[in-house]
Amino acid sequence: MNKVRLGIIGLGQQGGAYANFIKEGQIRNMEIGAICDIDPDKKKRVEDAFPNVPFYSDYIEMIESGNIDAIVTCVPHYLHPEMGIEALKRNVHALLEKPAGVYTKQVKEINEFASTKPNLTYAIMFNQRTNKLYKKVKEMIENNEIGKIRRTNWIITTWWRPQGYYDAGSWRATWDGEGGGVLVNQAPHQIDLLQWICGMPKKVYTKAQYGYQRTIPVEDDVTTILDYGNGATGVFVTCTHDIMGTDRLEIHGDKGKIIVDDSKRVTIKRLHTPEAEMSSKMDMSDVMKLFQGAGPESIYKEEVLEFESVWGGQHVAVLENFAANIIDGTPLIAPGSDGINGVELANAMHLSSWLNEEVTLPIDEDKYLEELNKRRAEEK
Amino acid sequence: MNKVRLGIIGLGQQGGAYANFIKEGQIRNMEIGAICDIDPDKKKRVEDAFPNVPFYSDYIEMIESGNIDAIVTCVPHYLHPEMGIEALKRNVHALLEKPAGVYTKQVKEINEFASTKPNLTYAIMFNQRTNKLYKKVKEMIENNEIGKIRRTNWIITTWWRPQGYYDAGSWRATWDGEGGGVLVNQAPHQIDLLQWICGMPKKVYTKAQYGYQRTIPVEDDVTTILDYGNGATGVFVTCTHDIMGTDRLEIHGDKGKIIVDDSKRVTIKRLHTPEAEMSSKMDMSDVMKLFQGAGPESIYKEEVLEFESVWGGQHVAVLENFAANIIDGTPLIAPGSDGINGVELANAMHLSSWLNEEVTLPIDEDKYLEELNKRRAEEK
């Protein structure tokens, strides 16, 4: 196989973008095998824009058509896992859009099923993992360059969305249509990056605001405290109503600190001596000398790295990597099974805010689903 | 009266500094009336350094001596309120060191008593309120320059203290000696500034770590979520184990944003149009245009103000203001009764972390005292 024939399920904004990337030849090892959409009007659009590409209104039919080797699920979040399973069942590779699903129970189902099909490629669109900046940060943490983590702090409020965005589709930002707001739609990228780089917390406490600045039933503002279970803690803040949004990640370790501003600039401070050793050896007169005279350079070395903003190429890179894994086993950037961590974190944040108490991970999945379904029912 | 004769209770680090300020003539309207300390060795020090200044080992005796017009309480936190009351009872003005006390019950007591003595000056050493930078920020908030507050976020981890600092006194960083750690000893400045500038929250959830990076029974690491009761939320993070400490305050309003870095630089973003209006008028294509082309200047005007670091003169300014209020009624920078807000917030943070639940303000004072006393008893 030289090129993977991709079946795109859902020709909306995302599916349309992927189709164009492939049509423009941006993905060397991929071609459009077929396109599927339940909206019959899309048939005409496919004929015009992607002549000779077969169109289906039933995705099972497309999977069974023999025209495709793999699917990508550009559909509402609830459908990602079941479509993935249906594809894998029929020996068709599956790339899930993020999030992997709305609740962990359904994500576990596909993960378990996928593990019975080790020869098939099962991946997830965590395009941010191709971001050189965050790859570098992950590498520094893994190399123990700032030591053991004591605190993480990410304020990521650059996900501004106007009311018109929410009004554009009746399923948008509803419990039944999407299963949540900023936590399942915008912030999953950073939720995945955070756990990818710093690991999963053991406990979560969340204050979420539902329909705070937008007329939506789901959350548009979230503040979370993470507890990593070993003394390390974290803060995660996100919202969709800050048009002057902040993007600032700080990771404080016992040998240094990493600060990422605007996903562009990384400031790394590396202590000459681990903090615990400094604490045990100094008295207050040393401290006064330190802060009044010698200056910060006497205790740490600062390095600043600048990165280009790389939003464009990320999805292309994930698609290409997905196809490469199918063709020659190139390691995946984001294995599908990784998707559950972000879903679990988002679920924990929702559940904590609903119960107004700290929750322990893994959360009570049945309780979560019960609470979610209560909100889906109320909405109708 | 030209000069207020100050009675300094406690000739430790702080009391010694105030005595020196006065001796050096830095406070034009104040002189040292007397000095009191329970440590008899201090008598010699007073004779050497402050000749002719009367020394007392009993503060009541000093208050009744006729040698002083006012006191300042440079003693363990628990004692601030009762010493203040004893002074006011005898028609002697009182300046309390911060915090106003360890628990709100005792602070209420002095506030109530002080209100029966309106002709006496009762103030508190919130020296940070003289900081031009924070005065400017407060002024901007009061003038509605960034609109109604939606989020506050202060990470203030510049309070590094080595183990040797804690080991220097057996009362230090103990429940019985000080009533807490970073919340009652280092961070009260920022806790007061935060409530002074942004108002008091209605609810608080806190994750505190006790003896996390230092061998102390009290907290050296605190993460708090504030709920202002009107949709606005906040985060407050502090600790004493970050030698590369961060000081970053962000206040997000519906018409703009203020970011304070290192208590030195203020960045103000003022939206041309209130956010809610932008949200209601724009669709996603406008949004894409906005973020891809026009740039942030098209939506807000940015101003950056730089301030000198002014740690030195702040205490002098509060002492002078205290004396001026006594002499001619100059308005106080920090009326004593304001001290309760910071104490209440710190108490709420402690209580929330002990109960592991969100607490509503005003907190259950008896519950707080019961929990505090449990810890004081366990320590012995």
Short mmCIF file of C-alpha atoms in Angstrom, two decimals, chain A:
data_model
loop_
_atom_site.label_atom_id
_atom_site.label_comp_id
_atom_site.label_asym_id
_atom_site.label_seq_id
_atom_site.Cartn_x
_atom_site.Cartn_y
_atom_site.Cartn_z
CA MET A 1 0.00 0.00 0.00
CA ASN A 2 1.40 3.39 -1.00
CA LYS A 3 -1.53 5.53 -0.05
CA VAL A 4 -4.17 5.04 2.56
CA ARG A 5 -7.68 5.60 1.22
CA LEU A 6 -9.41 7.65 3.87
CA GLY A 7 -13.16 7.59 4.45
CA ILE A 8 -14.20 10.90 5.91
CA ILE A 9 -17.31 10.68 8.08
CA GLY A 10 -18.92 14.11 8.34
CA LEU A 11 -18.23 16.87 5.82
CA GLY A 12 -18.46 19.81 8.18
CA GLN A 13 -15.72 22.27 9.00
CA GLN A 14 -13.16 19.71 10.15
CA GLY A 15 -14.00 16.97 7.63
CA GLY A 16 -13.97 19.56 4.86
CA ALA A 17 -10.55 20.80 5.92
CA TYR A 18 -9.09 17.27 5.89
CA ALA A 19 -10.60 16.59 2.46
CA ASN A 20 -8.97 19.76 1.15
CA PHE A 21 -5.57 18.92 2.67
CA ILE A 22 -5.65 15.60 0.85
CA LYS A 23 -6.96 17.07 -2.40
CA GLU A 24 -4.19 19.66 -2.34
CA GLY A 25 -1.63 16.87 -1.97
CA GLN A 26 -0.50 17.99 1.48
CA ILE A 27 -0.61 14.44 2.77
CA ARG A 28 1.73 12.38 0.64
CA ASN A 29 0.57 8.96 1.84
CA MET A 30 -3.17 9.50 1.78
CA GLU A 31 -6.02 9.87 -0.68
CA ILE A 32 -9.75 10.41 -0.27
CA GLY A 33 -11.40 7.01 -0.52
CA ALA A 34 -14.95 8.17 0.12
CA ILE A 35 -16.96 10.79 1.96
CA CYS A 36 -20.02 10.18 4.11
CA ASP A 37 -22.57 12.62 5.50
CA ILE A 38 -26.16 12.22 6.69
CA ASP A 39 -27.00 15.59 5.12
CA PRO A 40 -28.09 14.82 1.52
CA ASP A 41 -27.07 18.34 0.41
CA LYS A 42 -23.45 17.39 0.94
CA LYS A 43 -23.66 14.96 -2.02
CA LYS A 44 -23.71 17.87 -4.44
CA ARG A 45 -20.83 19.52 -2.65
CA VAL A 46 -18.74 16.37 -2.96
CA GLU A 47 -19.56 16.06 -6.69
CA ASP A 48 -18.45 19.65 -7.22
CA ALA A 49 -15.41 19.82 -5.01
CA PHE A 50 -14.19 16.22 -5.03
CA PRO A 51 -15.25 14.72 -8.36
CA ASN A 52 -15.08 10.92 -8.60
CA VAL A 53 -15.05 10.55 -4.82
CA PRO A 54 -17.86 8.16 -3.80
CA PHE A 55 -20.46 9.67 -1.47
CA TYR A 56 -22.37 7.73 1.20
CA SER A 57 -25.13 8.73 3.54
CA ASP A 58 -24.63 5.60 5.66
CA TYR A 59 -21.19 5.22 7.19
CA ILE A 60 -21.50 1.45 7.65
CA GLU A 61 -22.12 1.15 3.94
CA MET A 62 -19.00 3.22 3.29
CA ILE A 63 -16.93 1.07 5.64
CA GLU A 64 -18.13 -2.06 3.86
CA SER A 65 -17.74 -0.61 0.35
CA GLY A 66 -14.16 -1.68 -0.20
CA ASN A 67 -13.37 1.91 -1.21
CA ILE A 68 -11.59 2.84 2.00
CA ASP A 69 -8.82 1.56 4.28
CA ALA A 70 -9.47 3.89 7.18
CA ILE A 71 -11.96 6.33 8.62
CA VAL A 72 -11.79 9.64 10.43
CA THR A 73 -14.78 10.61 12.61
CA CYS A 74 -15.64 14.29 12.05
CA VAL A 75 -18.98 13.92 13.80
CA PRO A 76 -20.50 14.81 17.17
CA HIS A 77 -18.39 13.56 20.08
CA TYR A 78 -20.86 10.95 21.27
CA LEU A 79 -20.44 9.04 18.00
CA HIS A 80 -16.63 8.79 17.92
CA PRO A 81 -16.28 5.51 19.86
CA GLU A 82 -19.10 3.59 18.21
CA MET A 83 -18.01 4.55 14.70
CA GLY A 84 -14.47 3.57 15.59
CA ILE A 85 -15.65 0.18 16.78
CA GLU A 86 -17.73 -0.43 13.67
CA ALA A 87 -14.71 0.33 11.50
CA LEU A 88 -12.28 -1.83 13.48
CA LYS A 89 -14.82 -4.67 13.49
CA ARG A 90 -14.62 -4.64 9.69
CA ASN A 91 -10.82 -4.41 9.67
CA VAL A 92 -10.82 -0.75 8.74
CA HIS A 93 -8.35 1.50 10.58
CA ALA A 94 -9.77 4.29 12.72
CA LEU A 95 -8.66 7.82 13.48
CA LEU A 96 -10.94 9.42 16.09
CA GLU A 97 -11.45 13.12 16.31
CA LYS A 98 -10.89 14.46 19.81
CA PRO A 99 -12.32 13.96 22.32
CA ALA A 100 -12.27 10.15 22.13
CA GLY A 101 -15.84 10.22 23.42
CA VAL A 102 -18.00 12.03 25.90
CA TYR A 103 -17.68 9.63 28.83
CA THR A 104 -15.05 7.11 29.82
CA LYS A 105 -17.37 4.13 29.70
CA GLN A 106 -17.76 4.41 25.94
CA VAL A 107 -14.07 5.17 25.44
CA LYS A 108 -13.11 2.09 27.42
CA GLU A 109 -15.32 0.05 25.14
CA ILE A 110 -13.43 1.07 22.01
CA ASN A 111 -10.07 0.80 23.77
CA GLU A 112 -10.87 -2.74 24.84
CA PHE A 113 -12.14 -3.67 21.42
CA ALA A 114 -9.14 -2.10 19.69
CA SER A 115 -6.79 -4.13 21.89
CA THR A 116 -8.27 -7.25 20.30
CA LYS A 117 -7.25 -5.90 16.90
CA PRO A 118 -3.54 -5.19 17.35
CA ASN A 119 -2.90 -5.25 13.61
CA LEU A 120 -5.20 -2.32 13.00
CA THR A 121 -4.25 1.29 13.50
CA TYR A 122 -6.29 3.14 16.08
CA ALA A 123 -5.28 6.76 16.64
CA ILE A 124 -6.66 10.07 17.85
CA MET A 125 -6.41 13.60 16.47
CA PHE A 126 -4.31 15.22 19.18
CA ASN A 127 -2.76 17.59 16.69
CA GLN A 128 -1.23 19.69 19.48
CA ARG A 129 1.14 16.82 20.24
CA THR A 130 2.96 17.66 17.02
CA ASN A 131 3.64 21.14 18.39
CA LYS A 132 7.43 21.42 18.67
CA LEU A 133 7.16 23.63 21.72
CA TYR A 134 5.16 21.15 23.78
CA LYS A 135 7.27 18.24 22.54
CA LYS A 136 10.30 20.10 23.86
CA VAL A 137 8.61 20.77 27.22
CA LYS A 138 7.65 17.10 27.53
CA GLU A 139 11.22 16.10 26.71
CA MET A 140 12.62 18.43 29.38
CA ILE A 141 10.28 17.01 32.01
CA GLU A 142 11.12 13.45 30.99
CA ASN A 143 14.83 14.25 31.13
CA ASN A 144 14.32 15.50 34.69
CA GLU A 145 15.70 18.92 33.76
CA ILE A 146 13.55 20.71 36.34
CA GLY A 147 13.32 17.75 38.72
CA LYS A 148 10.21 16.41 40.35
CA ILE A 149 7.11 18.47 39.66
CA ARG A 150 5.67 20.45 42.56
CA ARG A 151 3.12 22.60 40.77
CA THR A 152 1.47 22.98 37.38
CA ASN A 153 -0.52 26.07 36.48
CA TRP A 154 -2.20 26.56 33.13
CA ILE A 155 -4.48 29.45 32.41
CA ILE A 156 -5.72 28.89 28.88
CA THR A 157 -8.50 31.31 28.12
CA THR A 158 -7.73 31.92 24.44
CA TRP A 159 -10.75 29.88 23.32
CA TRP A 160 -13.04 32.84 22.71
CA ARG A 161 -16.32 32.00 20.99
CA PRO A 162 -19.12 34.49 20.32
CA GLN A 163 -22.80 33.70 20.90
CA GLY A 164 -23.19 33.33 17.13
CA TYR A 165 -20.85 30.34 17.17
CA TYR A 166 -23.12 28.59 19.65
CA ASP A 167 -26.26 29.57 17.80
CA ALA A 168 -24.97 28.15 14.48
CA GLY A 169 -26.07 24.60 15.32
CA SER A 170 -28.82 23.43 17.65
CA TRP A 171 -26.61 20.54 18.88
CA ARG A 172 -23.80 22.90 19.74
CA ALA A 173 -22.89 23.38 23.36
CA THR A 174 -25.71 21.16 24.57
CA TRP A 175 -25.52 18.14 26.85
CA ASP A 176 -27.24 15.91 24.35
CA GLY A 177 -25.42 17.19 21.30
CA GLU A 178 -21.88 17.47 22.60
CA GLY A 179 -21.81 16.40 26.23
CA GLY A 180 -20.41 19.66 27.49
CA GLY A 181 -18.86 22.99 26.58
CA VAL A 182 -15.31 24.24 26.72
CA LEU A 183 -14.11 21.05 28.45
CA VAL A 184 -15.18 18.75 25.62
CA ASN A 185 -14.90 21.09 22.69
CA GLN A 186 -12.06 23.59 23.01
CA ALA A 187 -9.85 22.68 25.95
CA PRO A 188 -9.36 18.93 25.25
CA HIS A 189 -6.15 19.88 23.45
CA GLN A 190 -4.61 21.41 26.55
CA ILE A 191 -6.14 18.82 28.86
CA ASP A 192 -4.38 16.16 26.82
CA LEU A 193 -1.11 18.10 26.65
CA LEU A 194 -1.15 18.69 30.39
CA GLN A 195 -1.56 15.01 31.25
CA TRP A 196 0.79 13.99 28.42
CA ILE A 197 3.53 16.24 29.82
CA CYS A 198 2.86 16.20 33.57
CA GLY A 199 0.91 12.99 34.16
CA MET A 200 -2.60 12.32 35.41
CA PRO A 201 -3.76 13.82 38.71
CA LYS A 202 -5.20 11.60 41.41
CA LYS A 203 -7.89 14.06 42.51
CA VAL A 204 -9.71 16.99 40.99
CA TYR A 205 -11.82 19.84 42.36
CA THR A 206 -13.62 22.00 39.84
CA LYS A 207 -15.72 25.14 39.90
CA ALA A 208 -17.50 25.41 36.56
CA GLN A 209 -19.91 28.07 35.42
CA TYR A 210 -22.73 26.91 33.19
CA GLY A 211 -24.01 29.48 30.73
CA TYR A 212 -22.12 32.21 32.54
CA GLN A 213 -21.44 34.60 29.66
CA ARG A 214 -23.19 32.74 26.85
CA THR A 215 -26.74 31.50 26.48
CA ILE A 216 -25.84 27.82 26.60
CA PRO A 217 -26.66 25.07 29.10
CA VAL A 218 -23.06 23.82 29.29
CA GLU A 219 -19.92 25.27 30.85
CA ASP A 220 -18.19 28.34 29.41
CA ASP A 221 -15.85 28.91 32.36
CA VAL A 222 -13.86 26.37 34.39
CA THR A 223 -11.41 26.56 37.28
CA THR A 224 -9.84 23.34 38.52
CA ILE A 225 -7.41 22.32 41.24
CA LEU A 226 -5.45 19.18 40.46
CA ASP A 227 -3.88 16.98 43.12
CA TYR A 228 -1.21 14.65 41.78
CA GLY A 229 -1.26 12.53 44.91
CA ASN A 230 2.39 13.07 45.81
CA GLY A 231 2.18 16.60 47.15
CA ALA A 232 2.28 18.21 43.73
CA THR A 233 -0.76 20.30 42.84
CA GLY A 234 -2.02 22.17 39.83
CA VAL A 235 -4.46 24.73 38.53
CA PHE A 236 -6.26 24.59 35.19
CA VAL A 237 -8.36 27.54 34.08
CA THR A 238 -10.23 27.84 30.81
CA CYS A 239 -13.16 29.75 29.33
CA THR A 240 -14.68 30.88 26.04
CA HIS A 241 -15.58 34.47 26.99
CA ASP A 242 -12.17 36.15 27.21
CA ILE A 243 -11.42 37.90 23.95
CA MET A 244 -8.07 39.02 25.37
CA GLY A 245 -7.39 35.41 26.35
CA THR A 246 -4.36 34.33 28.34
CA ASP A 247 -2.24 31.28 27.58
CA ARG A 248 0.31 30.75 30.33
CA LEU A 249 1.62 27.41 31.54
CA GLU A 250 3.96 27.20 34.48
CA ILE A 251 5.57 23.98 35.70
CA HIS A 252 7.50 24.27 38.93
CA GLY A 253 9.92 21.49 39.82
CA ASP A 254 12.35 20.97 42.64
CA LYS A 255 15.27 21.77 40.34
CA GLY A 256 13.77 24.44 38.13
CA LYS A 257 10.81 26.01 36.43
CA ILE A 258 9.34 26.13 32.95
CA ILE A 259 7.05 28.95 31.88
CA VAL A 260 5.29 28.84 28.51
CA ASP A 261 3.76 32.10 27.31
CA ASP A 262 1.25 32.19 24.47
CA SER A 263 2.34 28.71 23.30
CA LYS A 264 5.26 30.52 21.71
CA ARG A 265 7.92 31.37 24.28
CA VAL A 266 9.44 28.95 26.77
CA THR A 267 11.42 30.30 29.70
CA ILE A 268 13.44 27.66 31.53
CA LYS A 269 15.07 28.35 34.87
CA ARG A 270 17.51 25.68 36.00
CA LEU A 271 18.67 25.89 39.61
CA HIS A 272 22.40 25.42 40.21
CA THR A 273 21.51 23.53 43.41
CA PRO A 274 18.26 21.63 44.08
CA GLU A 275 15.85 23.71 46.16
CA ALA A 276 15.75 21.27 49.08
CA GLU A 277 19.51 21.51 49.43
CA MET A 278 19.39 25.34 49.35
CA SER A 279 16.68 25.29 51.99
CA SER A 280 18.68 23.05 54.29
CA LYS A 281 21.90 25.06 54.00
CA MET A 282 20.77 28.68 54.17
CA ASP A 283 19.72 30.93 57.01
CA MET A 284 17.79 34.21 56.70
CA SER A 285 20.90 36.36 56.37
CA ASP A 286 21.92 34.29 53.35
CA VAL A 287 18.41 34.82 52.04
CA MET A 288 18.61 38.59 52.46
CA LYS A 289 21.96 38.62 50.66
CA LEU A 290 20.47 36.52 47.91
CA PHE A 291 17.45 38.69 47.29
CA GLN A 292 19.09 42.06 47.84
CA GLY A 293 22.44 41.60 46.22
CA ALA A 294 23.45 38.64 44.21
CA GLY A 295 20.40 38.54 41.96
CA PRO A 296 18.62 35.54 40.50
CA GLU A 297 21.51 34.58 38.20
CA SER A 298 23.45 33.48 41.25
CA ILE A 299 20.95 30.70 41.88
CA TYR A 300 19.67 29.67 38.46
CA LYS A 301 20.44 29.84 34.78
CA GLU A 302 17.71 31.15 32.54
CA GLU A 303 17.15 30.09 28.95
CA VAL A 304 14.47 31.42 26.62
CA LEU A 305 13.30 29.50 23.56
CA GLU A 306 11.08 31.06 20.91
CA PHE A 307 8.84 28.94 18.69
CA GLU A 308 6.87 29.75 15.60
CA SER A 309 3.13 29.46 15.84
CA VAL A 310 2.33 26.25 13.98
CA TRP A 311 -1.42 25.82 13.98
CA GLY A 312 -1.61 25.10 10.27
CA GLY A 313 0.45 21.96 9.76
CA GLN A 314 -0.55 20.04 12.84
CA HIS A 315 -3.57 18.20 11.47
CA VAL A 316 -1.66 17.34 8.32
CA ALA A 317 1.13 15.86 10.45
CA VAL A 318 -1.29 13.68 12.42
CA LEU A 319 -3.02 12.45 9.24
CA GLU A 320 0.33 11.64 7.65
CA ASN A 321 1.55 9.88 10.80
CA PHE A 322 -1.69 7.86 10.96
CA ALA A 323 -1.22 6.72 7.35
CA ALA A 324 2.48 5.98 7.93
CA ASN A 325 1.60 3.77 10.89
CA ILE A 326 -0.82 1.84 8.69
CA ILE A 327 1.70 1.50 5.86
CA ASP A 328 4.96 0.78 7.64
CA GLY A 329 4.36 0.80 11.38
CA THR A 330 5.83 4.26 12.07
CA PRO A 331 5.07 4.90 15.77
CA LEU A 332 1.88 6.86 16.38
CA ILE A 333 2.00 10.43 17.72
CA ALA A 334 -1.23 9.79 19.56
CA PRO A 335 -2.41 6.18 19.96
CA GLY A 336 -6.19 5.99 20.22
CA SER A 337 -5.99 4.44 23.67
CA ASP A 338 -4.41 7.70 24.96
CA GLY A 339 -7.69 9.49 24.36
CA ILE A 340 -9.23 8.17 27.53
CA ASN A 341 -7.05 10.27 29.84
CA GLY A 342 -8.39 13.57 28.55
CA VAL A 343 -11.96 12.27 28.66
CA GLU A 344 -11.45 11.04 32.20
CA LEU A 345 -10.07 14.39 33.29
CA ALA A 346 -12.90 16.32 31.66
CA ASN A 347 -15.45 13.92 33.21
CA ALA A 348 -13.82 14.36 36.61
CA MET A 349 -14.02 18.14 36.28
CA HIS A 350 -17.70 18.01 35.34
CA LEU A 351 -18.55 15.55 38.10
CA SER A 352 -16.67 17.52 40.75
CA SER A 353 -18.47 20.71 39.81
CA TRP A 354 -21.86 18.96 39.80
CA LEU A 355 -21.31 17.37 43.20
CA ASN A 356 -19.38 20.40 44.50
CA GLU A 357 -16.74 18.14 45.98
CA GLU A 358 -13.31 16.87 45.19
CA VAL A 359 -13.42 13.64 43.19
CA THR A 360 -10.87 10.84 43.05
CA LEU A 361 -9.75 9.33 39.75
CA PRO A 362 -10.80 7.00 38.30
CA ILE A 363 -14.21 8.54 38.91
CA ASP A 364 -17.44 6.67 39.48
CA GLU A 365 -18.41 6.19 35.82
CA ASP A 366 -21.98 5.25 36.54
CA LYS A 367 -22.49 8.28 38.71
CA TYR A 368 -21.04 10.45 35.95
CA LEU A 369 -23.29 8.97 33.31
CA GLU A 370 -26.32 9.27 35.57
CA GLU A 371 -25.61 12.96 36.15
CA LEU A 372 -24.88 13.56 32.48
CA ASN A 373 -28.06 11.82 31.38
CA LYS A 374 -30.05 13.85 33.89
CA ARG A 375 -28.83 16.98 32.12
CA ARG A 376 -29.50 15.52 28.68
CA ALA A 377 -33.07 14.72 29.74
CA GLU A 378 -33.69 18.13 31.31
CA GLU A 379 -32.59 19.83 28.13
CA LYS A 380 -35.21 18.19 25.95
#
